[in-house]
CSV table of C-alpha atoms in Angstrom, one decimal:
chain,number,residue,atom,x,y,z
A,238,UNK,CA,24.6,-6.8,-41.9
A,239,UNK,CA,27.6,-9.3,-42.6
A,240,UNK,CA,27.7,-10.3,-39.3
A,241,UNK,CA,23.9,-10.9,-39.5
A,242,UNK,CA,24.5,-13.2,-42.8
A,243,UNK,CA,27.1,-14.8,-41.0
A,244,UNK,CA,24.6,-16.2,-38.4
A,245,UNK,CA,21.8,-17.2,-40.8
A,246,UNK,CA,24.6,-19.6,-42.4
A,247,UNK,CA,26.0,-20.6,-39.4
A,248,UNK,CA,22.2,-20.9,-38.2
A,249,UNK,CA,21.0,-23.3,-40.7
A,250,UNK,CA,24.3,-25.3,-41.0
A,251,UNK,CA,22.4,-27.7,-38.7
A,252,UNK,CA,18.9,-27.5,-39.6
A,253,UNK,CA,17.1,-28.5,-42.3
A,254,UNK,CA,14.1,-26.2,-44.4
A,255,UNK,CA,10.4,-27.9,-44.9
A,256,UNK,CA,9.8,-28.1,-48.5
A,257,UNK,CA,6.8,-27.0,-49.8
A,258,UNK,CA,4.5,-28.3,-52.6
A,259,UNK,CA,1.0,-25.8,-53.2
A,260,UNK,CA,-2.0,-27.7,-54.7
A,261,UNK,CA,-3.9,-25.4,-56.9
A,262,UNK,CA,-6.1,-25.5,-60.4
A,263,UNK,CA,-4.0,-25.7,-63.2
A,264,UNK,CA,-4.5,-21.5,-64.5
A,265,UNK,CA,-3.0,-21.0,-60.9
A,266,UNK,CA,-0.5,-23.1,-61.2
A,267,UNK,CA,0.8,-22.0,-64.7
A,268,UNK,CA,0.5,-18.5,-62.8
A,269,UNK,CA,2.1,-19.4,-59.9
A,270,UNK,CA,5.2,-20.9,-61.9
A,271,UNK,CA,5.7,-17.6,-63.8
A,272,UNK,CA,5.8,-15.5,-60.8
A,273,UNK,CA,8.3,-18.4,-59.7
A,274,UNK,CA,10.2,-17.6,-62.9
A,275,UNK,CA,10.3,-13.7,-62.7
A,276,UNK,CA,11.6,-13.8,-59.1
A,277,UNK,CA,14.2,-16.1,-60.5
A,278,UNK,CA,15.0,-13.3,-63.6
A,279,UNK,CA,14.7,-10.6,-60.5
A,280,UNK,CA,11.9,-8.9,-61.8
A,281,UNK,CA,10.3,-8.4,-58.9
A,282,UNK,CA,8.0,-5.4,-60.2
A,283,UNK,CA,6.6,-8.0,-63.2
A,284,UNK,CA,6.8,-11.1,-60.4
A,285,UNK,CA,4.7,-9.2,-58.0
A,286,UNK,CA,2.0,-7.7,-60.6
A,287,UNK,CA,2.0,-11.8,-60.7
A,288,UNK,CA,1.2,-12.7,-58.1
A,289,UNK,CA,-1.3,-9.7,-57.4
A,290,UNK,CA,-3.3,-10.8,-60.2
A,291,UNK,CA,-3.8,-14.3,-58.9
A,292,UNK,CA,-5.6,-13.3,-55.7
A,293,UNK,CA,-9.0,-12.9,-57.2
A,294,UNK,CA,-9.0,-16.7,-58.8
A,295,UNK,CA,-6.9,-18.1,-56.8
A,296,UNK,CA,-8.4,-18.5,-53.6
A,297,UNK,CA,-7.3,-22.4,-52.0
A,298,UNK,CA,-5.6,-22.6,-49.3
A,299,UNK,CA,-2.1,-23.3,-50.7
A,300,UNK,CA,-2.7,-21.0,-53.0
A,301,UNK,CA,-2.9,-17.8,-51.0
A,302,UNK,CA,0.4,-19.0,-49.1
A,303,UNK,CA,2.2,-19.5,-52.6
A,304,UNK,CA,0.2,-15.7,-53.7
A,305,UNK,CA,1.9,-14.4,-50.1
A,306,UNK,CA,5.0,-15.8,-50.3
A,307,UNK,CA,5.4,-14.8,-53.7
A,308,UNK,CA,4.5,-11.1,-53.2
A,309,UNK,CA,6.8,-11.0,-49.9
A,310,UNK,CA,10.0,-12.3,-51.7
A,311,UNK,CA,9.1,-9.6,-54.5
A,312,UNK,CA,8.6,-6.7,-52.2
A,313,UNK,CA,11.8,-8.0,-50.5
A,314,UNK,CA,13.6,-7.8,-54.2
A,315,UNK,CA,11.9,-4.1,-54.0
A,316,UNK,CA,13.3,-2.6,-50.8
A,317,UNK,CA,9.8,-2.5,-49.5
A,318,UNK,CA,10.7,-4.3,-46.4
A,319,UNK,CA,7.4,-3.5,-44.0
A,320,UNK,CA,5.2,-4.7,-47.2
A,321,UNK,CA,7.4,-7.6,-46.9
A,322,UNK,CA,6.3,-8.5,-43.8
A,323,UNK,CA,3.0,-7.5,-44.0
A,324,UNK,CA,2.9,-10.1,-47.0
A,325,UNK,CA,4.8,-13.0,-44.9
A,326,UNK,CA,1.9,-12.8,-42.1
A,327,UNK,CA,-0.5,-13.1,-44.5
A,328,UNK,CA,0.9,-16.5,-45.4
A,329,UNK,CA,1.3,-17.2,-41.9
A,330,UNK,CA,-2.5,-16.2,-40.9
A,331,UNK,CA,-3.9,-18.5,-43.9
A,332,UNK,CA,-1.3,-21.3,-42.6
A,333,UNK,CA,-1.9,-21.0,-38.8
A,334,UNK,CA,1.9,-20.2,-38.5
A,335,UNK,CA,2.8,-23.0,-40.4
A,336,UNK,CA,4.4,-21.4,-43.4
A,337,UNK,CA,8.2,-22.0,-43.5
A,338,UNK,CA,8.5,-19.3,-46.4
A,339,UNK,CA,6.4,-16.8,-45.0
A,340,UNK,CA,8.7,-17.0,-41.7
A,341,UNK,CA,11.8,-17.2,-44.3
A,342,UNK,CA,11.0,-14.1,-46.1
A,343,UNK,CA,9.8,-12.2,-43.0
A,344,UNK,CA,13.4,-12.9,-41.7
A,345,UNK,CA,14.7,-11.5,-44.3
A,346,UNK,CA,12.9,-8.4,-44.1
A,347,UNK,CA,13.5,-8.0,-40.3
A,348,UNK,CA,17.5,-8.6,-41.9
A,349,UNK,CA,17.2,-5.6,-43.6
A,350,UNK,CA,15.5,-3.4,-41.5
A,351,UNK,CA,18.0,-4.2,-38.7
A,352,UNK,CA,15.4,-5.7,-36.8
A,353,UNK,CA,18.0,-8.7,-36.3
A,354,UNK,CA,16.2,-10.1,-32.9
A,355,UNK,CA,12.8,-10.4,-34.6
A,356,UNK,CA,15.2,-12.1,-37.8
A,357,UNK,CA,16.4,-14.5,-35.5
A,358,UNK,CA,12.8,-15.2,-34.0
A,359,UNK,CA,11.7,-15.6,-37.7
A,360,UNK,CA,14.6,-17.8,-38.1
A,361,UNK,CA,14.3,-20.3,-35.2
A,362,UNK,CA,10.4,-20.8,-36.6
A,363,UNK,CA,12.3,-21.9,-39.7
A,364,UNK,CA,14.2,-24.1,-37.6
A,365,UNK,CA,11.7,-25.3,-35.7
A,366,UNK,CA,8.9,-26.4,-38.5
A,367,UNK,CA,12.0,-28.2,-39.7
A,368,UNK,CA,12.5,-30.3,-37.0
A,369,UNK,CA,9.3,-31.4,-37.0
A,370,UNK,CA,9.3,-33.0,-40.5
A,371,UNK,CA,11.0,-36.6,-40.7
A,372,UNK,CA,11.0,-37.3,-44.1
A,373,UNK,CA,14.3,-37.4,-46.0
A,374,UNK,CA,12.7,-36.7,-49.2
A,375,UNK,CA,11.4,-33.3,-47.4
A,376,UNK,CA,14.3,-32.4,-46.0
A,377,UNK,CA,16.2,-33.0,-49.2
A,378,UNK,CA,13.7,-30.7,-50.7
A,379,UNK,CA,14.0,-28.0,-48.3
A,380,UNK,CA,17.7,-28.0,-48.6
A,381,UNK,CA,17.9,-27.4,-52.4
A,382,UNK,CA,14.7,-24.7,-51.6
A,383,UNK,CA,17.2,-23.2,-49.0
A,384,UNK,CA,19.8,-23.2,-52.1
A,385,UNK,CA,18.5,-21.5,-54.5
A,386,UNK,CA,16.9,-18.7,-51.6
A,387,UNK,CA,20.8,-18.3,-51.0
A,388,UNK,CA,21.5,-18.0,-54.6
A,389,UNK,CA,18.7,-15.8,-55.6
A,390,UNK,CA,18.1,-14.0,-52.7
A,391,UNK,CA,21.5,-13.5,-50.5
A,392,UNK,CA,24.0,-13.7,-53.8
A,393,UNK,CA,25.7,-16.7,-51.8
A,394,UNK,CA,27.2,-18.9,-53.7
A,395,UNK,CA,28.3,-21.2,-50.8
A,396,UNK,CA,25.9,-21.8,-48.7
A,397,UNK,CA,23.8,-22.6,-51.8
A,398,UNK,CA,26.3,-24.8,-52.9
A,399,UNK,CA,26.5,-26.3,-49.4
A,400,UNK,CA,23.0,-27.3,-48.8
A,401,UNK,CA,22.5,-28.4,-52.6
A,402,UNK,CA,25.4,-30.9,-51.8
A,403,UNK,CA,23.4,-31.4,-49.0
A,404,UNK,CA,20.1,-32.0,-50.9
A,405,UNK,CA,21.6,-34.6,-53.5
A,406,UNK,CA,23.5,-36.4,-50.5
A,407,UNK,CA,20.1,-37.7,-48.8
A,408,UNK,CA,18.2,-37.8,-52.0
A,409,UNK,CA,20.8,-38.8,-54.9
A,410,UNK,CA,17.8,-40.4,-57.3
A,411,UNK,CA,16.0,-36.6,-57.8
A,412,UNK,CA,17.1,-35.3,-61.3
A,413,UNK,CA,15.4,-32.0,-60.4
A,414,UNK,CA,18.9,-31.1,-57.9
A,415,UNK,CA,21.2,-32.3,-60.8
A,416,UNK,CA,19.2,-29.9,-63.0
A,417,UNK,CA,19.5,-26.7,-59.7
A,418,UNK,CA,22.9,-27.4,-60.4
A,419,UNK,CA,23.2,-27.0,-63.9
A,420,UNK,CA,20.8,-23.9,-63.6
A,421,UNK,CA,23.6,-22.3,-61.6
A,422,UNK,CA,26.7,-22.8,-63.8
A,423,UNK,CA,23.9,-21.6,-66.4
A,424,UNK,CA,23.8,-18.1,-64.1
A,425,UNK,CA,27.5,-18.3,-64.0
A,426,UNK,CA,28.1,-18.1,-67.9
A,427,UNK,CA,29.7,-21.6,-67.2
A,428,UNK,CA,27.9,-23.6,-70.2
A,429,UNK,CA,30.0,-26.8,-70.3
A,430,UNK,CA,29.6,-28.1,-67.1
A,431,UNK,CA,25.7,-26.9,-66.9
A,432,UNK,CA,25.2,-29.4,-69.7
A,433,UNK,CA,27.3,-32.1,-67.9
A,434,UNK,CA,24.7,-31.7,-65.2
A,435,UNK,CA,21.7,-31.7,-67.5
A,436,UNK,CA,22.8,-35.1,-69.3
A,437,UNK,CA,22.8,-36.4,-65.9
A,438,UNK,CA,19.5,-35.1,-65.0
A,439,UNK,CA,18.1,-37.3,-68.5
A,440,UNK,CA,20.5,-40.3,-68.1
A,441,UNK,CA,18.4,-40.6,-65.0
A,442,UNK,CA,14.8,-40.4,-67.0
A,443,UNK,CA,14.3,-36.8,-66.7
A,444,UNK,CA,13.8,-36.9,-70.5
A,445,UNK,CA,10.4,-34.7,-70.5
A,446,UNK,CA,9.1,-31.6,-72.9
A,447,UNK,CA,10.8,-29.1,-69.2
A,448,UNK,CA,13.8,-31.0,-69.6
A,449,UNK,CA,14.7,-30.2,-73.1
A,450,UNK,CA,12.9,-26.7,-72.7
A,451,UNK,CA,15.7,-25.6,-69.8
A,452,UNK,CA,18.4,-27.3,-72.6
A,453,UNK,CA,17.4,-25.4,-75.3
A,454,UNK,CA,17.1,-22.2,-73.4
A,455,UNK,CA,20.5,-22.7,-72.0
A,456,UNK,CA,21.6,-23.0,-75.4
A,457,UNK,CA,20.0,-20.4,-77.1
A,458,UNK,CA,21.2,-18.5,-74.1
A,459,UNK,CA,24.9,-19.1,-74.5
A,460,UNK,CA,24.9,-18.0,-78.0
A,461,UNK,CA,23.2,-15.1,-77.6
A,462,UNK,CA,26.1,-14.1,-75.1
A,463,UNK,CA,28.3,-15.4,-77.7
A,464,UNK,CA,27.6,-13.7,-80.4
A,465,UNK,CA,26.0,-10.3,-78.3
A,466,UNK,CA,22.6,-10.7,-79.9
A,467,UNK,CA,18.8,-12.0,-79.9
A,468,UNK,CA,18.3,-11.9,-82.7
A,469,UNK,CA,17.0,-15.4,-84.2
A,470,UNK,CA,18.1,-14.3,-88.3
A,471,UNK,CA,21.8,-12.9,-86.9
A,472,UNK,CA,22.2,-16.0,-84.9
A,473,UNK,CA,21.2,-18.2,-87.4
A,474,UNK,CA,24.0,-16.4,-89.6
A,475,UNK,CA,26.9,-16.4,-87.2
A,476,UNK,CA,26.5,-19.9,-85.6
A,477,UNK,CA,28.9,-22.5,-86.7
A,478,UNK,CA,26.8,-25.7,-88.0
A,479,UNK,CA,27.7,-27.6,-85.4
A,480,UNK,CA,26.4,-24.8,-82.4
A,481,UNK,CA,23.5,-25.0,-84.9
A,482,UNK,CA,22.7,-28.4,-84.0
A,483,UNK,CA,23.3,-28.6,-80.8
A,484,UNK,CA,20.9,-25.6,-80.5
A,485,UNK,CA,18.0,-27.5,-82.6
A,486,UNK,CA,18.7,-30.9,-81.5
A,487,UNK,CA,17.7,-30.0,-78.2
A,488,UNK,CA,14.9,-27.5,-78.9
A,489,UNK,CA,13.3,-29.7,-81.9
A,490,UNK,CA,12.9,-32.3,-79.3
A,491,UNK,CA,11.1,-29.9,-76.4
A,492,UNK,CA,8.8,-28.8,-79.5
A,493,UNK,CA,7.9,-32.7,-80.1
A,494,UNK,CA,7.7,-33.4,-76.6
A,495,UNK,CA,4.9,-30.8,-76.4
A,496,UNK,CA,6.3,-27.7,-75.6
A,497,UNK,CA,4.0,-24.5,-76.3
A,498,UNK,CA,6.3,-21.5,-76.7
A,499,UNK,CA,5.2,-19.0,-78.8
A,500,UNK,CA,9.0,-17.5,-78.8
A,501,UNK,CA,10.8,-20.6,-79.6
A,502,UNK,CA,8.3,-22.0,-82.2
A,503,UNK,CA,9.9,-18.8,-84.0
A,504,UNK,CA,13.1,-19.1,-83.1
A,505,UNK,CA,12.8,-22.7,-84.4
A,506,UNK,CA,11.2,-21.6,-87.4
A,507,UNK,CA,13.9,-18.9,-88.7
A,508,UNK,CA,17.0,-20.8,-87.2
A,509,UNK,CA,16.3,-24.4,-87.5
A,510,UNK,CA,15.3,-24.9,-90.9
């Protein structure tokens, strides 16, 4: 298995990863980006019930690949490794082999069931749909896709540093890798510097209703671990005034920006009065 994980970094030291972008109806979007967010959390069970429940409406092209893809990296997150792939080649039928995630996560699979040849076959498609795309922005893309895959997916905090540093090299001007960044000193417990990457990300106009939404989550966050509660009243009792404002600084201005969170609207409500 190491030596396996070994290759697959070695193996994509010198390729780059097509980015992908779905077009879909706004419902499946909003759906799409939850199951997104569940796989993140690792609730594959909840992610997968997701992306299940999109396959009746959502019925486009990209979105099948995104419902596939989704489902494999869940069932992956599950142990159910055949499901996996059964799930990868469903992306790859609706794609005419064309789906870089659906031969990522079938890799993976193949990983784990110690089916390493077939892996590396899945891996060298990777490779291959890579080398065919000649954009920088793309590649930039796929390299902070292939970052946060390592981070999520294989627990490897170098290679996801690696090609993230890779990602922001060829495309320096896109906030949204300042803000990968500061998601994964976030995951680390490792507030200050997530917050030196997320002033970044707005110095450089990333000033939006998501932006202050991931700032007042990370803050709301680091208090919680602080204080070992989540409970809006207790928070609001044992923050200092000044963690206080920092807190509702940034989630006031998501709220007036147009965020629609039932959860924080409360939070707002008890705590920043």
């Amino acid at each position: 298995m190491q030596k396996m994980i070994l290759f697959i970094s070695v193996f994509f030291m010198h390729s780059t990863i097509h980015g992908q972008t779905f077009t879909m109806g706004n419902k499946c979007y909003d759906q799409n980006k939850k199951g997104m967010s569940l796989l993140k959390e690792k609730k594959y069970q909840d992610a997968l019930s997701t992306f299940t429940a999109m396959e009746k409406s959502c019925t486009t092209k990209d979105a099948k690949e995104a419902i596939a893809v989704g489902k494999a990296e869940a069932l992956n997150g599950l142990g159910k490794y055949h499901e996996a792939i059964t799930a990868s080649d469903a992306a790859l039928k609706v794609t005419k082999n064309n789906s870089l995630m659906g031969y990522y996560q079938k890799a993976i699979a193949q990983n784990k069931l110690k089916q390493y040849d077939a892996s590396r076959a899945s891996f060298a498609k990777v490779v291959d749909l890579t080398e065919k795309n000649k954009d920088t922005k793309a590649r930039a893309s796929n390299y902070a896709t292939m970052s946060a895959l390592y981070w999520r997916q294989m627990n490897d905090k170098d290679s996801a540093n690696y090609f993230l540093d890779k990602a922001i090299a060829l495309d320096p001007s896109n906030p949204r890798f300042i803000i990968q960044r500061g998601d994964m000193f976030v995951d680390e417990k490792n507030y200050d510097p997530a917050f030196v990457q997320y002033d970044k990300a707005v110095l450089m106009g990333k000033a939006d209703a998501e932006m202050y939404a991931i700032r007042s989550n990370a803050r709301i966050k680091s208090m919680q671990e602080k204080y070992h509660t989540v409970n809006a009243q207790e928070l609001r009792a044992k923050m200092s005034p000044k963690e206080k404002e920092l807190v509702c600084t940034d989630l006031k201005k998501a709220i007036s920006l147009g965020l629609k969170d039932m959860k924080q609207d409360m939070f707002a409500s008890l705590v920043c009065k």
